[in-house]
Every structure is written in C-alpha cells, then in structure tokens.
Short mmCIF file of C-alpha atoms in Angstrom, two decimals:
data_model
loop_
_atom_site.label_atom_id
_atom_site.label_comp_id
_atom_site.label_asym_id
_atom_site.label_seq_id
_atom_site.Cartn_x
_atom_site.Cartn_y
_atom_site.Cartn_z
CA MET B 1 8.34 -9.68 -22.76
CA ARG B 2 9.37 -5.74 -22.11
CA ALA B 3 9.67 -5.16 -18.20
CA PHE B 4 11.43 -2.14 -16.21
CA VAL B 5 14.28 -3.71 -14.49
CA VAL B 6 16.39 -2.47 -11.17
CA ASP B 7 19.83 -3.60 -11.91
CA LYS B 8 21.36 -2.90 -8.68
CA TYR B 9 20.15 -1.15 -5.47
CA GLU B 10 21.13 2.68 -5.70
CA LYS B 11 19.72 5.76 -4.07
CA LYS B 12 17.39 7.22 -6.73
CA GLY B 13 18.73 4.46 -8.90
CA ALA B 14 17.45 4.28 -12.64
CA LEU B 15 15.00 1.97 -14.26
CA ARG B 16 16.04 0.31 -17.29
CA LEU B 17 13.48 -0.93 -20.01
CA ALA B 18 14.61 -4.51 -20.94
CA ASN B 19 13.37 -7.62 -22.80
CA VAL B 20 13.25 -10.09 -20.00
CA PRO B 21 11.87 -14.14 -20.07
CA GLU B 22 8.31 -14.77 -19.91
CA PRO B 23 8.09 -15.90 -16.20
CA GLU B 24 7.15 -19.49 -15.46
CA LEU B 25 3.71 -20.35 -14.27
CA GLN B 26 3.36 -22.50 -11.13
CA ASP B 27 0.40 -24.83 -10.37
CA ASN B 28 -1.93 -22.33 -8.52
CA ASP B 29 -0.91 -19.45 -10.39
CA VAL B 30 -2.78 -17.05 -13.30
CA LEU B 31 -0.68 -15.36 -15.99
CA VAL B 32 -2.10 -12.10 -16.32
CA GLN B 33 -1.41 -9.69 -19.08
CA ILE B 34 -1.14 -6.14 -17.65
CA HIS B 35 -3.68 -3.63 -18.70
CA ALA B 36 -2.63 -1.20 -16.06
CA THR B 37 -0.10 -1.01 -13.14
CA ALA B 38 0.37 1.85 -10.59
CA VAL B 39 3.30 3.42 -8.79
CA ASN B 40 3.90 3.35 -5.07
CA LEU B 41 6.66 4.84 -2.57
CA LEU B 42 7.24 1.21 -1.81
CA ASP B 43 8.69 0.86 -5.48
CA SER B 44 11.37 3.62 -5.05
CA LYS B 45 12.22 2.57 -1.37
CA LEU B 46 12.61 -1.19 -2.75
CA ARG B 47 14.72 0.22 -5.70
CA ASP B 48 17.04 2.28 -3.51
CA GLY B 49 17.67 -0.87 -1.15
CA GLU B 50 15.62 0.34 2.26
CA PHE B 51 13.88 -2.86 2.52
CA LYS B 52 16.70 -5.40 1.43
CA LEU B 53 16.91 -6.89 4.95
CA LEU B 54 13.52 -7.47 4.92
CA LEU B 55 12.86 -8.33 1.34
CA PRO B 56 16.15 -9.16 -0.35
CA TYR B 57 15.32 -9.17 -4.13
CA ARG B 58 18.27 -10.11 -6.09
CA PRO B 59 19.02 -7.63 -8.73
CA PRO B 60 18.31 -7.64 -11.86
CA PHE B 61 14.44 -7.58 -10.52
CA VAL B 62 11.25 -6.05 -11.54
CA LEU B 63 9.59 -3.46 -9.64
CA GLY B 64 5.41 -3.04 -9.32
CA HIS B 65 2.83 -4.14 -6.91
CA ASP B 66 -0.23 -3.32 -8.40
CA VAL B 67 -1.99 -5.06 -11.28
CA ALA B 68 -5.33 -4.95 -13.33
CA GLY B 69 -5.37 -6.95 -16.40
CA THR B 70 -6.72 -10.09 -18.03
CA ILE B 71 -5.98 -13.78 -17.08
CA VAL B 72 -4.29 -15.38 -20.05
CA ARG B 73 -3.32 -18.70 -18.81
CA ILE B 74 -4.07 -20.84 -15.96
CA GLY B 75 -2.17 -23.38 -13.89
CA PRO B 76 -3.58 -27.22 -13.36
CA LYS B 77 -4.64 -26.23 -9.73
CA VAL B 78 -6.25 -22.88 -10.26
CA GLY B 79 -10.22 -23.62 -9.63
CA ARG B 80 -11.51 -19.80 -8.95
CA PHE B 81 -10.56 -18.14 -12.08
CA LYS B 82 -10.72 -18.97 -16.11
CA VAL B 83 -8.97 -17.63 -18.88
CA GLY B 84 -10.55 -14.22 -19.94
CA ASP B 85 -11.68 -13.14 -16.61
CA GLU B 86 -10.77 -9.25 -15.72
CA ILE B 87 -9.00 -9.25 -12.66
CA TYR B 88 -6.81 -6.84 -10.03
CA ALA B 89 -4.33 -8.04 -7.51
CA ARG B 90 -1.32 -6.95 -5.22
CA PRO B 91 1.04 -9.88 -5.91
CA ARG B 92 2.61 -11.25 -2.80
CA ASP B 93 6.02 -10.12 -1.45
CA HIS B 94 9.12 -11.81 -3.52
CA ARG B 95 6.77 -12.46 -6.48
CA VAL B 96 6.10 -8.96 -7.29
CA GLY B 97 7.24 -7.11 -10.66
CA THR B 98 3.92 -5.66 -12.34
CA PHE B 99 6.23 -2.86 -14.30
CA ALA B 100 5.92 -5.55 -17.21
CA GLU B 101 3.58 -6.68 -19.85
CA PHE B 102 2.93 -10.05 -17.95
CA ILE B 103 2.98 -11.62 -14.82
CA PRO B 104 1.97 -14.73 -13.04
CA ILE B 105 0.23 -14.28 -9.26
CA ASP B 106 -1.02 -16.95 -7.18
CA GLU B 107 -4.93 -17.14 -7.45
CA ALA B 108 -5.03 -16.76 -3.43
CA ASP B 109 -3.85 -12.88 -3.96
CA VAL B 110 -6.27 -12.23 -6.87
CA ALA B 111 -9.78 -10.78 -6.95
CA LEU B 112 -12.16 -10.04 -9.80
CA LYS B 113 -11.90 -6.68 -11.19
CA PRO B 114 -14.64 -4.16 -9.88
CA LYS B 115 -17.42 -3.97 -12.70
CA ASN B 116 -17.57 -0.48 -12.46
CA LEU B 117 -13.86 0.56 -12.66
CA ASN B 118 -11.78 0.51 -15.83
CA MET B 119 -8.53 -1.21 -15.78
CA THR B 120 -7.03 2.27 -15.02
CA GLU B 121 -8.91 2.92 -12.17
CA ALA B 122 -8.83 -0.69 -10.89
CA ALA B 123 -5.23 -0.88 -10.90
CA SER B 124 -5.06 2.25 -8.26
CA ILE B 125 -6.80 0.04 -5.65
CA PRO B 126 -5.00 -2.98 -4.34
CA LEU B 127 -2.11 -1.90 -2.57
CA VAL B 128 -3.55 1.09 -0.85
CA GLY B 129 -7.06 -0.56 -0.36
CA LEU B 130 -5.68 -3.72 1.42
CA THR B 131 -3.03 -1.36 3.47
CA ALA B 132 -6.35 0.09 4.80
CA TRP B 133 -8.36 -2.65 4.99
CA GLN B 134 -5.75 -4.37 7.31
CA ALA B 135 -5.13 -1.28 9.23
CA LEU B 136 -8.82 -0.39 10.13
CA VAL B 137 -10.66 -3.59 9.64
CA GLU B 138 -8.23 -6.39 10.61
CA VAL B 139 -6.03 -5.00 13.20
CA GLY B 140 -7.86 -1.74 14.18
CA LYS B 141 -11.29 -3.23 14.37
CA VAL B 142 -12.78 0.70 13.88
CA LYS B 143 -16.46 0.30 14.93
CA PRO B 144 -19.42 2.76 14.46
CA GLY B 145 -18.75 6.28 16.59
CA GLU B 146 -15.24 6.06 16.81
CA LYS B 147 -12.81 8.74 16.20
CA VAL B 148 -10.08 7.90 13.63
CA PHE B 149 -6.95 10.41 12.59
CA ILE B 150 -5.58 9.40 9.25
CA GLN B 151 -2.55 11.09 8.15
CA ALA B 152 -1.90 12.65 4.79
CA GLY B 153 -5.58 12.50 3.62
CA SER B 154 -4.62 13.29 -0.08
CA GLY B 155 -2.18 10.54 -0.67
CA GLY B 156 -2.74 7.13 -1.87
CA VAL B 157 -3.40 5.14 1.52
CA GLY B 158 -5.00 8.32 2.95
CA THR B 159 -7.57 8.79 0.13
CA PHE B 160 -8.81 5.31 0.36
CA ALA B 161 -8.54 4.83 4.33
CA ILE B 162 -10.90 8.19 4.57
CA GLN B 163 -13.58 6.60 2.52
CA LEU B 164 -13.25 3.22 4.46
CA ALA B 165 -13.19 4.56 7.83
CA LYS B 166 -16.40 6.58 7.11
CA HIS B 167 -18.11 3.35 5.53
CA LEU B 168 -17.17 2.04 9.11
CA GLY B 169 -19.08 4.63 11.00
CA ALA B 170 -16.16 6.54 12.26
CA THR B 171 -15.86 10.38 12.52
CA VAL B 172 -12.22 10.85 10.55
CA ALA B 173 -9.48 13.32 10.87
CA THR B 174 -6.75 14.19 8.40
CA THR B 175 -4.08 16.21 7.68
CA ILE B 176 -3.66 17.79 4.31
CA SER B 177 -2.56 21.11 3.04
CA ALA B 178 -5.23 23.70 2.51
CA LYS B 179 -5.33 23.52 -1.31
CA ASN B 180 -6.55 19.72 -0.74
CA ALA B 181 -9.33 20.36 1.85
CA ASP B 182 -12.42 19.92 -0.90
CA LEU B 183 -10.59 16.72 -1.93
CA VAL B 184 -10.54 15.05 1.59
CA LYS B 185 -14.05 16.50 2.64
CA GLY B 186 -15.56 15.42 -0.58
CA LEU B 187 -14.22 11.71 0.38
CA GLY B 188 -15.94 11.89 3.79
CA ALA B 189 -13.53 13.73 6.08
CA ASP B 190 -14.94 15.35 9.36
CA VAL B 191 -12.03 17.25 10.61
CA VAL B 192 -9.35 18.90 8.50
CA VAL B 193 -5.90 19.91 9.88
CA ASP B 194 -3.61 22.28 7.76
CA TYR B 195 -0.16 20.77 8.58
CA LYS B 196 1.28 23.83 7.33
CA THR B 197 -0.51 26.38 9.94
CA GLN B 198 -1.67 24.01 12.31
CA ASP B 199 -0.17 21.52 15.04
CA PHE B 200 -2.48 18.49 14.98
CA GLU B 201 -1.44 17.21 18.43
CA ARG B 202 -3.37 20.76 19.70
CA VAL B 203 -6.20 20.41 17.50
CA LEU B 204 -7.19 16.56 18.02
CA SER B 205 -7.73 14.77 21.16
CA GLY B 206 -9.54 11.59 22.56
CA TYR B 207 -9.02 9.69 19.62
CA ASP B 208 -9.52 5.74 19.37
CA LEU B 209 -7.22 5.25 16.12
CA VAL B 210 -4.44 6.77 14.29
CA LEU B 211 -2.85 5.60 11.20
CA ASN B 212 0.57 7.09 10.64
CA SER B 213 2.23 6.98 7.44
CA GLN B 214 5.02 9.78 8.36
CA ASP B 215 8.25 9.91 10.12
CA SER B 216 9.27 9.21 13.65
CA THR B 217 8.84 12.48 14.95
CA THR B 218 4.97 12.73 13.88
CA LEU B 219 4.71 9.13 15.23
CA LEU B 220 5.56 10.31 18.51
CA LYS B 221 3.20 13.02 18.30
CA SER B 222 0.52 10.80 17.08
CA ALA B 223 0.23 8.92 20.39
CA GLY B 224 -0.42 11.98 22.25
CA VAL B 225 -3.78 12.53 20.36
CA LEU B 226 -5.29 9.04 21.49
CA LYS B 227 -7.17 8.23 24.53
CA PRO B 228 -5.99 5.35 27.11
CA GLY B 229 -6.63 1.99 25.22
CA GLY B 230 -6.29 3.78 21.63
CA ARG B 231 -4.49 2.12 19.04
CA LEU B 232 -1.69 3.61 16.98
CA ILE B 233 -0.72 1.69 13.50
CA SER B 234 2.02 2.78 11.66
CA ILE B 235 2.83 1.82 7.99
CA SER B 236 6.05 3.67 7.87
CA GLY B 237 7.70 2.07 11.06
CA PRO B 238 9.57 1.40 13.23
CA PRO B 239 9.03 -2.27 12.67
CA ASP B 240 8.39 -4.08 16.35
CA PRO B 241 8.83 -7.25 18.10
CA ALA B 242 5.53 -8.50 16.96
CA PHE B 243 6.09 -7.88 13.15
CA ALA B 244 9.61 -9.45 13.48
CA LYS B 245 8.04 -12.66 15.07
CA THR B 246 5.19 -13.01 12.48
CA PHE B 247 7.82 -12.32 9.62
CA GLY B 248 9.72 -15.11 10.75
CA LEU B 249 12.98 -13.02 11.02
CA ASN B 250 16.48 -14.18 12.28
CA PRO B 251 17.34 -13.53 15.90
CA PHE B 252 19.85 -10.72 14.72
CA LEU B 253 16.97 -8.76 13.02
CA LYS B 254 14.55 -9.31 15.85
CA LEU B 255 17.00 -7.44 18.21
CA VAL B 256 17.38 -4.51 15.51
CA MET B 257 13.27 -4.31 15.51
CA ARG B 258 13.32 -4.37 19.07
CA LEU B 259 15.84 -1.45 19.41
CA LEU B 260 14.16 0.40 16.72
CA SER B 261 10.85 0.45 17.99
CA ARG B 262 12.13 0.82 21.94
CA GLY B 263 11.22 4.74 21.80
CA ILE B 264 7.64 4.40 20.62
CA ARG B 265 6.76 1.25 22.68
CA LYS B 266 7.80 2.92 25.80
CA LYS B 267 5.58 5.97 25.18
CA ALA B 268 2.88 3.70 24.14
CA ALA B 269 2.89 1.81 27.61
CA ASP B 270 3.44 5.33 29.27
CA LEU B 271 0.31 6.22 27.67
CA GLY B 272 -1.45 3.20 28.01
CA ILE B 273 -1.98 2.71 24.41
CA ASN B 274 -1.24 0.07 21.77
CA TYR B 275 1.34 0.38 18.97
CA SER B 276 1.53 -2.03 16.08
CA PHE B 277 3.70 -1.72 12.90
CA LEU B 278 1.93 -2.76 9.80
CA PHE B 279 3.41 -4.33 6.72
CA MET B 280 0.65 -4.95 4.07
CA ARG B 281 0.22 -8.43 2.61
CA ALA B 282 -1.46 -9.68 -0.34
CA ASN B 283 -4.97 -11.32 0.37
CA GLY B 284 -7.64 -11.99 -2.60
CA GLU B 285 -10.25 -12.74 -0.07
CA GLN B 286 -10.05 -8.95 1.27
CA LEU B 287 -9.84 -7.39 -2.16
CA SER B 288 -13.08 -9.06 -3.10
CA GLU B 289 -14.53 -7.77 0.15
CA ILE B 290 -13.17 -4.49 -0.93
CA THR B 291 -14.72 -4.84 -4.55
CA SER B 292 -17.93 -5.58 -3.08
CA LEU B 293 -17.67 -1.69 -1.31
CA ILE B 294 -16.27 -0.27 -4.61
CA GLU B 295 -19.23 -1.65 -6.76
CA SER B 296 -21.94 -0.29 -4.08
CA GLY B 297 -20.37 2.98 -4.25
CA ALA B 298 -19.23 3.15 -0.82
CA ILE B 299 -15.57 3.65 -2.13
CA ARG B 300 -14.23 5.47 -5.47
CA PRO B 301 -10.88 5.33 -6.58
CA VAL B 302 -8.75 8.72 -6.78
CA VAL B 303 -6.24 8.78 -9.49
CA ASP B 304 -4.24 11.76 -9.90
CA LYS B 305 -2.14 11.15 -13.14
CA VAL B 306 -1.76 8.49 -15.70
CA PHE B 307 1.50 7.65 -17.44
CA PRO B 308 2.07 5.59 -20.64
CA PHE B 309 4.28 2.63 -19.98
CA GLY B 310 7.60 4.06 -21.66
CA ALA B 311 7.53 6.67 -18.85
CA THR B 312 7.50 4.59 -15.98
CA GLY B 313 10.51 6.41 -14.38
CA ASP B 314 8.69 9.40 -14.89
CA ALA B 315 5.78 8.42 -13.08
CA LEU B 316 7.81 6.91 -10.12
CA SER B 317 9.86 10.45 -9.91
CA TYR B 318 6.45 11.87 -9.88
CA VAL B 319 5.30 10.00 -6.67
CA GLU B 320 8.66 10.47 -4.99
CA SER B 321 7.88 14.19 -5.44
CA GLY B 322 5.13 13.95 -2.77
CA ARG B 323 2.69 15.97 -5.12
CA ALA B 324 0.41 13.27 -5.99
CA LYS B 325 -3.13 13.39 -4.91
CA GLY B 326 -4.31 9.90 -4.75
CA LYS B 327 -2.69 7.46 -7.00
CA VAL B 328 -0.29 7.60 -10.07
CA VAL B 329 -1.29 4.99 -12.91
CA ILE B 330 0.68 3.52 -15.73
CA ASN B 331 -1.46 2.62 -18.59
CA MET B 332 0.28 -0.24 -20.37
CA GLU B 333 -1.80 0.40 -23.44
CA GLN B 334 -1.04 4.06 -23.94
#
C-alpha cells in the first residue's frame, strides 16, 4: 500500500511517499480503508523528534492521527463492528499512521461516523474532538454558568472546544485575530479578545477554567485570569509529575517533568489554582458521545482546506504556517 513515511527525525524533515507492506491485523483490530485523514501540529512535532522521549517511534514510520473510512476486515475477537461500517477514529499512540491507504485500529478506539457528516468532515474531528472532550468534560468537569477561556479559538482544537463549552452551558472567551472574530462568534464565543491589540490578562478575570494551547509565557499569564480554585489545563506543556506517573515514565523522565513544570506549579500553588497537563488519548466511547453531539447539531466541523493525498507534505506545511482556520484535511480519493 502507499503511505507517507518519515525516514529520520529531522527538523522540518521531508515526508516520502513509499510502498509499504499492508499492516497486520490483531485479534481486536478492524482494518480500515482510509477515505480521509487530517493534519495536526502533532504530526510535525513527531516528525521533528520533539516527542521522541515520550513516543519513541522508530524510523521509518508513518504519520497521521485522524481517520475516516470503511472497515474492510475484522479480527476474530471484534464484536462491535462489521465489514462495511463507516467509522472514524484517532488510533492510539504507537499505532498511528493514517497518512496511508489502510490502517488497523483496535476496536476500542473506533466509533461509527456521524451520519450527517461526509468522510472529509468526519476526518477533521477525532483528535481535536477528543482533546476538547478530555479537557472540558473529563478533567475540567465544566458546569453550566462557569466561565471558560479557550486560547486560539480559530484553530482546530479551539473551534471544537468553543462549541463544546457552549453546549456544556459555559460563558466562553477566546483569543483570535480580528479577521476571525465572526467565525468564533458564530461558534458561540461570548468574549472575543484580539491578541494583536489586546492583552487577555487585562481583559479577562474571575474565570473557572483556561484551556492553554500556547507557549510557556502565555501559560503563566493565563494563570492570572483564573479565580481561586480555578483549573488551568495545558495541551502544550509543560508535562507535570502526575502525567509522568500516569504515562509510566522512568525515574529520569519523571524528574525532568518535575523540573520542567516547577515554575507553573509554583505559580498555581501561589494563586490557589490547579494545573494539569493533558496529553490526549484514543477513546472510542468518548468519540461515540461526540458523534451524538454532532448528529444533534450541537457541534459542527470546521474545515479550512482539503488537499489530495499526493499533496500531504503541502498540507503539513500549511498547518505549520499557523494560517489554518479549523482543520486541514486530506482526501484520499482526490
């Protein structure tokens, strides 16, 4: 089968289109013919080796974390799906590789595709949808009437998280450039801060939860907009000791995580708020919950551009440019 392969860890490294063996199917796997996939900054970070201490993929390996497609074969222990089912998923770590024609996925990571989405739209959802769900529902436990600040509202995670927070009954603030104000207001944002002309820490205060996706400077500023007891959840780091323990890291890496997060953990303690690092994980049950929200109309996909499979490298470059509004999708059938 054809797949885009990373031959070695390299900053701004190239992807190579190659013929690779068809993957083996394990007992609990479904084999999916991929109709569409999506591009995330996580893909470029893995290609560049930024996460090789946490996710030590051995080159050559195939990138890609989102998939929408059709099941063409099932393992002997699969009970929830059948051949012909249209599904979407974020395959679990160490088993990613959706920049390809086929992929085996553990059935626990899979959900039926929302009936009201086509394959291109569905492929835009899994990674950002699960990230937002785990941040706002599982960890953040957002309640009606709370105030939630979601950074970078026009990005992939941001466009989904704004809609989810509104569905949960929150008042939502976000940062964007002025040209994207109508987009995020249409998704449900109540307070829009233009990061080019305004400092959010001077505009916002008394918030219950912040979803941070930016750099360490922005993370430290974000702590100041929370009220005592507020929750600061970061998907961009730094990882904290709780994450290191959950992830089962060795003692050296646990020490590294403790040192990296020392500054934000101290500030959080001084302010009486809670800090946690979120590294999203595959979860088919949660994705099924998201399917219900999409089919009810509570959440809609936001797709910026669609690239053909042969232009996967161009799609990755476009995401890295920071200009994308919502998600960038690769259509395998173009």
